[in-house]
Amino acid sequence: MISEPSRYYAVELHALPSRIGQVRRIVSAHLRQWHLDALVDHAVLGVTELLTNVHRHAQPDKRCTVEIELLLDRLTVSVRDHDPRIPRAADLDGADDGGFDSAFDSDGSDEFEELATSGRGLAIVGAVSESWGVRTCGDDGKVVWFTLSAPPSAPPVEERVHVVHVPPTERAYTEYDPFPVLAGHPG
């Protein structure tokens, strides 16, 4: 059975550093609006890593589409770009399987540099998500996606009427003098 998403948002952009920050804020705002605050950190980290890969590696251009979709209890975040090359994840423990998401020594060799500050993007996505993958679109590119489990919806809060009880010994003070009437003003 295929269902319609209960929530969906998409944005097209060029994966430039300034736009990546804007997309992080957009994704965060949508998830908060959808009451998925618990997923914001992992979703924003994942979309940042995917957009950084587009910025660093995608050819012939940096155009892409980010989609977030909530279907039942699953949030899917995906980034589609126009580069048909399939990325592969480097292991977080330093092993590399040779994908274009890998870090290289400064001399250009294929040995993975253990202290590299890049090259672990897809491994990070895999670590923070429930699942991730790549869907090819032929010569038109690919979609890299990841999923997060949405927390169960909170039960509706019962509307309660709050009654303030005033003890019978308390009452409004009624022994004030009336306000004086000022000259020239109707009283």
Coordinates of C-alpha atoms in Angstrom, one line a residue:
M1 CA 0.0 0.0 0.0
I2 CA 1.4 3.4 -1.0
S3 CA 0.3 6.3 1.0
E4 CA 0.5 10.1 0.4
P5 CA 3.0 11.8 2.6
S6 CA 1.5 13.5 5.6
R7 CA 4.0 16.3 5.2
Y8 CA 6.3 17.3 2.3
Y9 CA 8.6 20.1 1.4
A10 CA 11.1 20.6 -1.4
V11 CA 13.6 23.3 -2.3
E12 CA 15.8 23.7 -5.4
L13 CA 19.2 25.4 -5.0
H14 CA 22.8 25.6 -6.0
A15 CA 24.8 23.8 -3.4
L16 CA 27.0 26.7 -2.4
P17 CA 28.2 27.2 1.2
S18 CA 25.9 30.2 1.9
R19 CA 22.8 28.3 0.5
I20 CA 23.7 25.2 2.6
G21 CA 23.3 27.2 5.8
Q22 CA 19.9 28.6 4.6
V23 CA 18.7 25.1 3.8
R24 CA 19.7 23.9 7.3
R25 CA 17.5 26.7 8.7
I26 CA 14.6 25.8 6.4
V27 CA 14.7 22.1 7.3
S28 CA 14.9 22.9 11.0
A29 CA 12.0 25.3 10.7
H30 CA 9.8 22.8 8.9
L31 CA 10.6 20.0 11.3
R32 CA 9.7 22.2 14.2
Q33 CA 6.5 23.3 12.5
W34 CA 5.7 19.6 12.1
H35 CA 6.4 19.0 15.8
L36 CA 9.4 16.8 15.0
D37 CA 11.9 18.8 17.2
A38 CA 13.6 15.5 18.3
L39 CA 14.7 14.9 14.7
V40 CA 16.1 18.4 13.9
D41 CA 19.8 17.8 14.9
H42 CA 20.2 14.5 12.9
A43 CA 18.2 15.8 9.9
V44 CA 20.2 19.0 9.7
L45 CA 23.5 17.2 10.1
G46 CA 22.6 14.7 7.4
V47 CA 21.3 17.3 4.9
T48 CA 24.5 19.3 5.5
E49 CA 26.7 16.3 4.7
L50 CA 24.7 15.5 1.5
L51 CA 24.8 19.1 0.3
T52 CA 28.5 19.4 1.1
N53 CA 29.1 16.3 -1.1
V54 CA 27.1 18.0 -4.0
H55 CA 29.2 21.2 -3.5
R56 CA 32.5 19.4 -3.5
H57 CA 31.9 16.6 -6.0
A58 CA 28.9 17.0 -8.3
Q59 CA 29.5 17.6 -12.0
P60 CA 28.6 19.3 -14.3
D61 CA 26.9 21.7 -12.0
K62 CA 25.9 22.2 -8.3
R63 CA 22.1 22.4 -8.9
C64 CA 20.2 20.1 -6.6
T65 CA 16.8 19.5 -4.9
V66 CA 16.4 18.9 -1.2
E67 CA 13.2 17.0 -0.2
I68 CA 11.9 16.3 3.2
E69 CA 8.9 13.9 3.5
L70 CA 7.1 12.5 6.5
L71 CA 5.2 9.3 5.7
L72 CA 3.6 7.7 8.7
D73 CA 6.4 7.3 11.3
R74 CA 9.3 7.8 8.9
L75 CA 11.0 11.0 7.8
T76 CA 13.0 10.8 4.6
V77 CA 15.5 13.5 3.6
S78 CA 16.9 13.4 0.1
V79 CA 19.1 15.4 -2.1
R80 CA 19.0 15.0 -5.9
D81 CA 21.8 16.2 -8.1
H82 CA 22.7 15.9 -11.8
D83 CA 25.9 13.9 -11.4
P84 CA 25.3 10.2 -12.2
R85 CA 28.4 9.0 -10.3
I86 CA 27.4 6.9 -7.2
P87 CA 29.1 7.9 -3.9
R88 CA 30.4 5.3 -1.5
A89 CA 30.9 5.9 2.2
A90 CA 34.3 5.9 4.0
D91 CA 34.2 4.0 7.4
L92 CA 34.3 6.2 10.5
D93 CA 37.1 4.0 11.8
G94 CA 39.4 5.2 9.0
A95 CA 39.0 2.5 6.4
D96 CA 38.0 3.7 2.9
D97 CA 36.3 1.8 0.2
G98 CA 37.3 4.2 -2.5
G99 CA 34.2 6.3 -3.1
F100 CA 34.4 10.0 -4.1
D101 CA 33.3 10.8 -0.6
S102 CA 36.7 9.7 0.7
A103 CA 39.7 11.8 2.0
F104 CA 43.1 11.4 0.5
D105 CA 46.6 12.1 1.7
S106 CA 48.0 15.5 0.7
D107 CA 50.3 13.8 -1.8
G108 CA 47.3 12.5 -3.7
S109 CA 47.7 8.9 -2.9
D110 CA 44.7 6.6 -2.3
E111 CA 45.6 5.9 1.3
F112 CA 43.0 7.2 3.7
E113 CA 44.3 9.8 6.0
E114 CA 43.2 9.0 9.6
L115 CA 43.3 12.6 10.7
A116 CA 41.5 13.9 7.6
T117 CA 38.9 16.6 8.3
S118 CA 36.8 15.5 5.3
G119 CA 35.7 12.3 3.6
R120 CA 33.4 10.9 6.2
G121 CA 30.1 12.6 5.2
L122 CA 28.2 9.5 4.1
A123 CA 29.5 7.5 7.0
I124 CA 28.2 10.2 9.3
V125 CA 24.8 10.1 7.6
G126 CA 24.8 6.3 8.1
A127 CA 25.7 6.7 11.7
V128 CA 22.9 9.2 12.6
S129 CA 20.2 7.7 10.4
E130 CA 18.1 4.6 10.5
S131 CA 18.9 3.9 6.8
W132 CA 20.4 5.6 3.8
G133 CA 20.9 4.8 0.1
V134 CA 21.3 6.0 -3.4
R135 CA 18.8 5.8 -6.2
T136 CA 20.1 6.3 -9.7
C137 CA 18.2 8.5 -12.2
G138 CA 20.1 7.3 -15.3
D139 CA 22.2 10.0 -17.0
D140 CA 20.1 12.6 -15.1
G141 CA 21.9 12.1 -11.8
K142 CA 21.0 10.4 -8.6
V143 CA 19.1 10.8 -5.3
V144 CA 21.0 10.3 -2.0
W145 CA 18.5 9.8 0.8
F146 CA 18.4 8.9 4.5
T147 CA 15.5 8.1 6.9
L148 CA 14.9 8.9 10.5
S149 CA 12.2 7.4 12.8
A150 CA 9.7 9.9 13.8
P151 CA 8.7 9.9 17.4
P152 CA 5.1 8.8 18.1
S153 CA 2.6 11.6 18.1
A154 CA 1.8 13.0 21.4
P155 CA -1.8 12.2 22.5
P156 CA -4.1 15.2 22.3
V157 CA -4.1 17.3 25.4
E158 CA -7.5 17.4 27.2
E159 CA -8.9 20.9 27.4
R160 CA -9.4 21.6 31.0
V161 CA -11.3 24.5 32.6
H162 CA -9.4 25.9 35.6
V163 CA -11.6 27.2 38.3
V164 CA -10.1 29.7 40.8
H165 CA -11.6 29.1 44.2
V166 CA -12.0 32.2 46.3
P167 CA -12.7 31.5 50.0
P168 CA -15.9 33.1 51.1
T169 CA -14.0 35.2 53.6
E170 CA -12.3 37.1 50.8
R171 CA -14.1 39.6 48.7
A172 CA -13.3 42.7 46.7
Y173 CA -12.6 45.8 48.8
T174 CA -15.5 48.2 48.3
E175 CA -14.8 51.0 50.7
Y176 CA -12.7 53.2 48.3
D177 CA -13.8 56.8 47.9
P178 CA -15.2 57.6 44.5
F179 CA -12.8 59.3 42.0
P180 CA -13.1 63.1 42.1
V181 CA -14.7 64.8 39.1
L182 CA -12.4 67.2 37.5
A183 CA -13.6 70.6 36.5
G184 CA -14.7 70.8 32.9
H185 CA -15.1 67.0 32.5
P186 CA -18.5 65.3 32.7
G187 CA -18.8 63.2 35.7

